[in-house]
Tab-separated table of C-alpha atoms and ligand atoms in Angstrom:
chain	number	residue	atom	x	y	z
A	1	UNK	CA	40.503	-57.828	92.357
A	2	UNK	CA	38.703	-59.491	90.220
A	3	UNK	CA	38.310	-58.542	86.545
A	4	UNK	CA	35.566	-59.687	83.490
A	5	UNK	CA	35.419	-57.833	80.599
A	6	UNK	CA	32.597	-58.363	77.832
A	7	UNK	CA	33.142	-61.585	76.079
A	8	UNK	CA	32.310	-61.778	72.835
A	9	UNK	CA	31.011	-64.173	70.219
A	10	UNK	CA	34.030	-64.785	67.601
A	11	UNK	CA	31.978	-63.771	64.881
A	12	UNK	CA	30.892	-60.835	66.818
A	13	UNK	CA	34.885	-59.679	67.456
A	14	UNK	CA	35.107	-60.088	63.676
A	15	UNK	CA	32.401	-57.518	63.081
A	16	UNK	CA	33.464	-55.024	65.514
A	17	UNK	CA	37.064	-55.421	64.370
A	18	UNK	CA	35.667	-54.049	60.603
A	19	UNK	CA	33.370	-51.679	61.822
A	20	UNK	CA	36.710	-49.900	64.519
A	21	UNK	CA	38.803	-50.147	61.116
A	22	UNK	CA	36.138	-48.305	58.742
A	23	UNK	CA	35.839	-45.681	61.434
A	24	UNK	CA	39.596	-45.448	61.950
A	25	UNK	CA	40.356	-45.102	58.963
A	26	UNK	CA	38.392	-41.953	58.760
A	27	UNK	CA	40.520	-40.191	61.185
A	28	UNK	CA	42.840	-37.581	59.156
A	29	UNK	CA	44.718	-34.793	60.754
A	30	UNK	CA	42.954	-31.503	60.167
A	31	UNK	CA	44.973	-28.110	59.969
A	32	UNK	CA	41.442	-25.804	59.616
A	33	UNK	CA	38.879	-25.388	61.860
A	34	UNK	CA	35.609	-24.138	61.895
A	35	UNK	CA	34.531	-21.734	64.836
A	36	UNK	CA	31.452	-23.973	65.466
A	37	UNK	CA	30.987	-24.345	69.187
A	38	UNK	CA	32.460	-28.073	70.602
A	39	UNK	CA	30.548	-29.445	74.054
A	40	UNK	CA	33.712	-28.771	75.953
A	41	UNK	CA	31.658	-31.205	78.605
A	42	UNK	CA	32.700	-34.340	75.806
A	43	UNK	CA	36.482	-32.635	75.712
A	44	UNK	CA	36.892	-33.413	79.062
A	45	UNK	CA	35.167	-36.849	78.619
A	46	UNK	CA	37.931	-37.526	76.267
A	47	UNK	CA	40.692	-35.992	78.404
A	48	UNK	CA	39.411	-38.852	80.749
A	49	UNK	CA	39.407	-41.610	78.874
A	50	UNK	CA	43.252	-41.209	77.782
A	51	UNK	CA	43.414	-41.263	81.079
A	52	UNK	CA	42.706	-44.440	81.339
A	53	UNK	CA	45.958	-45.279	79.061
A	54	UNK	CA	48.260	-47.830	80.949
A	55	UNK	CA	51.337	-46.429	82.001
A	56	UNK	CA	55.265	-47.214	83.730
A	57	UNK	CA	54.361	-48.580	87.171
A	58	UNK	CA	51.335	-47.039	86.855
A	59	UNK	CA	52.543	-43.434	87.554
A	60	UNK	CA	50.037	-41.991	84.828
A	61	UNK	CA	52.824	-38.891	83.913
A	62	UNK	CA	50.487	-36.790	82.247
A	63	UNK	CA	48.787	-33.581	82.492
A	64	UNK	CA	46.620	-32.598	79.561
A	65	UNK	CA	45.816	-28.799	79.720
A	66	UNK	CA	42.553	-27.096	77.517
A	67	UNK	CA	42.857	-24.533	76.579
A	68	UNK	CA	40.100	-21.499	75.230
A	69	UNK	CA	40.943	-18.332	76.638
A	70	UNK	CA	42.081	-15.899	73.667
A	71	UNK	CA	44.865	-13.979	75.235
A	72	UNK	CA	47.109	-17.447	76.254
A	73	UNK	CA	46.374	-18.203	72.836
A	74	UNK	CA	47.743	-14.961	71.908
A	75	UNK	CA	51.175	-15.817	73.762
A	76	UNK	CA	51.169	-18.992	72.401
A	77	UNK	CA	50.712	-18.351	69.158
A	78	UNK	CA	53.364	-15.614	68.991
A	79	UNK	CA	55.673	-18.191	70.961
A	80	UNK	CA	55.407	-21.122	68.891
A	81	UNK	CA	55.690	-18.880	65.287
A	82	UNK	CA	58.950	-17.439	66.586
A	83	UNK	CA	60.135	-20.601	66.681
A	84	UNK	CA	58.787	-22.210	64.082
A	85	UNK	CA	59.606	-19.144	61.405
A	86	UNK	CA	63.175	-20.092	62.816
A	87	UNK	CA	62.632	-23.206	62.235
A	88	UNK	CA	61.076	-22.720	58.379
A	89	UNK	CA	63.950	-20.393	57.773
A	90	UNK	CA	67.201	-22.525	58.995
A	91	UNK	CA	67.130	-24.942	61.497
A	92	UNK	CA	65.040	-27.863	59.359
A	93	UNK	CA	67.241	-29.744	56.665
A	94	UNK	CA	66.568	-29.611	53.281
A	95	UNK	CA	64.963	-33.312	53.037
A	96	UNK	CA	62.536	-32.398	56.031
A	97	UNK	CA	61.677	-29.540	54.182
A	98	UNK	CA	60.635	-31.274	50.886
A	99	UNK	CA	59.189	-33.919	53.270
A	100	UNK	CA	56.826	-31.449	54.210
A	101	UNK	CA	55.574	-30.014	50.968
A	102	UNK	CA	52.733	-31.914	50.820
A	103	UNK	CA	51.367	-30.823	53.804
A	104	UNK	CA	51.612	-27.170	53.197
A	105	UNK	CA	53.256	-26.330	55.793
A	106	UNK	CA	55.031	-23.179	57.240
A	107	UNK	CA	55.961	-21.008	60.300
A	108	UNK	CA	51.668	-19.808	60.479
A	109	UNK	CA	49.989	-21.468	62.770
A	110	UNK	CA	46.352	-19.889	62.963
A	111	UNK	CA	44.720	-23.250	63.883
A	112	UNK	CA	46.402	-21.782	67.702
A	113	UNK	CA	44.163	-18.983	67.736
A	114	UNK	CA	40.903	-19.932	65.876
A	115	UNK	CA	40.345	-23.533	66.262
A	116	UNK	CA	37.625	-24.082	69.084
A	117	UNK	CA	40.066	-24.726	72.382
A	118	UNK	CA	43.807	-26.691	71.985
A	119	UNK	CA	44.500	-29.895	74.492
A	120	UNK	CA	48.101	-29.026	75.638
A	121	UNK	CA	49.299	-32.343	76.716
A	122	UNK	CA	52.193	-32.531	79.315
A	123	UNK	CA	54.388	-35.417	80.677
A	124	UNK	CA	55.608	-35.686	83.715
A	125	UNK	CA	59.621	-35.945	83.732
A	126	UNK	CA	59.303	-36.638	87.420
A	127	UNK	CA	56.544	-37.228	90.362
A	128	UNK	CA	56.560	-34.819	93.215
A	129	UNK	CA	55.345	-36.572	96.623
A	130	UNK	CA	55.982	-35.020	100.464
A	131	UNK	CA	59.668	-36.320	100.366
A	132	UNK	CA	60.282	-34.427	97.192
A	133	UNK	CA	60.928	-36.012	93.918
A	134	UNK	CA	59.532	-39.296	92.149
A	135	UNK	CA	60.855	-41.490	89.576
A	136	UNK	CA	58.363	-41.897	86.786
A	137	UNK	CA	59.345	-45.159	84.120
A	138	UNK	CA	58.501	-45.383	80.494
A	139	UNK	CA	56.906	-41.658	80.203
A	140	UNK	CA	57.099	-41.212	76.180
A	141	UNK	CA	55.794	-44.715	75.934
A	142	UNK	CA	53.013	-44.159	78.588
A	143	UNK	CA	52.118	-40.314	77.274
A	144	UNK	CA	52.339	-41.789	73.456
A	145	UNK	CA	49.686	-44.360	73.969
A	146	UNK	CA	47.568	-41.852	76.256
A	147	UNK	CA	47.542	-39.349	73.328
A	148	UNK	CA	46.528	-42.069	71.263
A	149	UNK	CA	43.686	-42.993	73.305
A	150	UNK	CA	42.569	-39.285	73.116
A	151	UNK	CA	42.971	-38.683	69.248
A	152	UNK	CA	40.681	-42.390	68.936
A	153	UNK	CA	37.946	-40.447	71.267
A	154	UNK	CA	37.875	-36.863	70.012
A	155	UNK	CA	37.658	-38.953	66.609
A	156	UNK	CA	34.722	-40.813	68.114
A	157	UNK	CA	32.638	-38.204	69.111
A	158	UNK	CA	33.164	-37.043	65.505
A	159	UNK	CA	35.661	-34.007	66.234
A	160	UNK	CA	39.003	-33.544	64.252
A	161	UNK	CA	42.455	-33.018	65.980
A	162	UNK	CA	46.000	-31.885	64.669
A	163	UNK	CA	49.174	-33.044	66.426
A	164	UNK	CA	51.460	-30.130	66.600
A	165	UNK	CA	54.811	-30.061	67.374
A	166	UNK	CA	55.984	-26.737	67.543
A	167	UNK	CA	60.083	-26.803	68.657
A	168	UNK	CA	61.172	-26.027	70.882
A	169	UNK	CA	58.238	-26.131	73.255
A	170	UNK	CA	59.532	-25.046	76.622
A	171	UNK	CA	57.013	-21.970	76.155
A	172	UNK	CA	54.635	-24.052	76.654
A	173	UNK	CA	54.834	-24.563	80.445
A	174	UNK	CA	56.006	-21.117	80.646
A	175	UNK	CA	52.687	-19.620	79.339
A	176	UNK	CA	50.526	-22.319	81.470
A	177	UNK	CA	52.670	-22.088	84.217
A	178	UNK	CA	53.129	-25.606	84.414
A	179	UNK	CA	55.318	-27.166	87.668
A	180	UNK	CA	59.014	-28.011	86.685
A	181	UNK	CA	58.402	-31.442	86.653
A	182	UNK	CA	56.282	-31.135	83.212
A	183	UNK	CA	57.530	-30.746	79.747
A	184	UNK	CA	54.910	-30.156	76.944
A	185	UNK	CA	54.791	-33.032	74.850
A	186	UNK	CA	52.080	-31.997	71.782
A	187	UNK	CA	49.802	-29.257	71.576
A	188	UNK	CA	46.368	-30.617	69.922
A	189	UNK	CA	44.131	-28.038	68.514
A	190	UNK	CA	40.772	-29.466	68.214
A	191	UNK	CA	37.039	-28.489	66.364
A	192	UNK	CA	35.423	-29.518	63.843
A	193	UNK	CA	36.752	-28.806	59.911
A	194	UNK	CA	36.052	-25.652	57.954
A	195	UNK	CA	33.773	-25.764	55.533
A	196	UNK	CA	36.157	-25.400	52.679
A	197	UNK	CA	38.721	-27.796	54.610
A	198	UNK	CA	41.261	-30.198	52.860
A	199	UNK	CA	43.237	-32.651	53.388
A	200	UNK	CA	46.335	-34.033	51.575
A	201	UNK	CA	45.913	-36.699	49.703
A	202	UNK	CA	48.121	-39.594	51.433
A	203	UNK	CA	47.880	-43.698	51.484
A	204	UNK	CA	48.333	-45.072	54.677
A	205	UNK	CA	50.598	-48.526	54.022
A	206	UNK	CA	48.863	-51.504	53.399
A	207	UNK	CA	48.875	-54.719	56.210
A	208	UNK	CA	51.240	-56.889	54.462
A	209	UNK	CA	53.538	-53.860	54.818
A	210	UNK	CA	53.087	-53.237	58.205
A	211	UNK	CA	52.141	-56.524	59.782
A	212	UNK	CA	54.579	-59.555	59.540
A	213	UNK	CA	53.425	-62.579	61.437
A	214	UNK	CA	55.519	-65.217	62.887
B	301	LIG	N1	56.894	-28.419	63.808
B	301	LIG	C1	56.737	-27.790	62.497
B	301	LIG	C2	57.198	-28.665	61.376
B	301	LIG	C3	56.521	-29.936	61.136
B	301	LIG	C4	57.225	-31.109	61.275
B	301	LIG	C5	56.665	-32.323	60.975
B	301	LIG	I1	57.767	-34.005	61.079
B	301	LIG	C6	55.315	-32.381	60.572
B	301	LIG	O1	54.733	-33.613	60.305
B	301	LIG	C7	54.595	-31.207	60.433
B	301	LIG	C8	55.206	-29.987	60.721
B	301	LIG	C9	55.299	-27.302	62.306
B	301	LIG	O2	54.481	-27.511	63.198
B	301	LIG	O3	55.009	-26.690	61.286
């Protein structure tokens, strides 16, 4: 089949290259939301557009689940501070622990509960067809750079995102009654920021630090 994508002017790429950087560099993890309605009809444009993300023999391993309602927020929430007050009270080294300070962190996750709807993303250990099971290739790689894809578009359409990581996460598909072939692979709590919300103050590394050109 063939394929021509927009070609453009070199001075043109140039441009757009700045302008994707100025806006990407915008993007910053947000931990409070405001309850401010979100057109859940963009969501799902999002949700589509990571789906677009290449991925091992094309298998596309992903599920990505939104949720709203408040009572499987509920479970989650309860869920994912049981584990995490375990994991604030134990199970986390000291150095992660002081690598965290600056975040604020700790086993209270409200965000599940209160931010407008969460993106539950699942990836797909295994495919399922009428002979039984699949073998999926390169899932983290392929769900990694489809999450990716939908933090860059929920960023886009000017929402904010967190990437949680509560652990374990097998509640997840337990809650959402997800097939055994899924395992939940990030929760992402979207909206748009509180009126009074922060942000730490980090530096992202410089190019010469992370680009080395041979
Ligand atoms: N999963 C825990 C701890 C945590 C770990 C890292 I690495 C972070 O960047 C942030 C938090 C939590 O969600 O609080």
């Amino acid at each position: 089949m063939k394929y021509s994508p927009i070609r453009y002017s070199q001075e043109e790429m140039l441009k757009r290259s700045e302008a994707f950087l100025n806006k990407m560099q915008n993007r910053r993890s947000v931990r409070h939301f405001s309850s401010d309605e979100v057109p859940i009809e963009a969501v799902r444009n999002c949700i589509a557009a990571a789906g677009t993300a290449p991925s091992g023999a094309h298998k596309q391993p992903w599920t990505f689940c939104i949720v709203t309602d408040p009572e499987i927020r509920k479970k989650i929430r309860a869920a994912a501070e049981e584990e995490e007050y375990k994991n604030y009270h134990g199970r986390m080294s000291e150095e992660w622990m002081k690598d965290l300070e600056p975040f604020g962190t700790d086993h209270i996750k409200p965000f599940i509960e209160n931010a407008p709807g969460l993106i539950i993303v699942f990836r797909h250990a295994y495919g399922t067809d009428e002979s039984g099971r699949t073998t999926n290739y390169y899932v983290n790689e392929s769900v990694g750079i489809a999450v990716g894809m939908l933090l860059t578009a929920l960023h886009e359409i000017g929402l904010v995102a967190l990437t949680h990581t509560p652990s374990p996460m097998k509640f997840l598909a337990e809650i959402l009654n997800r097939p055994d072939n899924e395992r939940a692979y990030l929760n992402i709590p979207f909206g748009f920021p509180a009126d009074n919300c922060e942000v730490p103050n980090l530096n992202r590394k410089i190019l010469p630090e992370i680009l080395k050109e041979y």
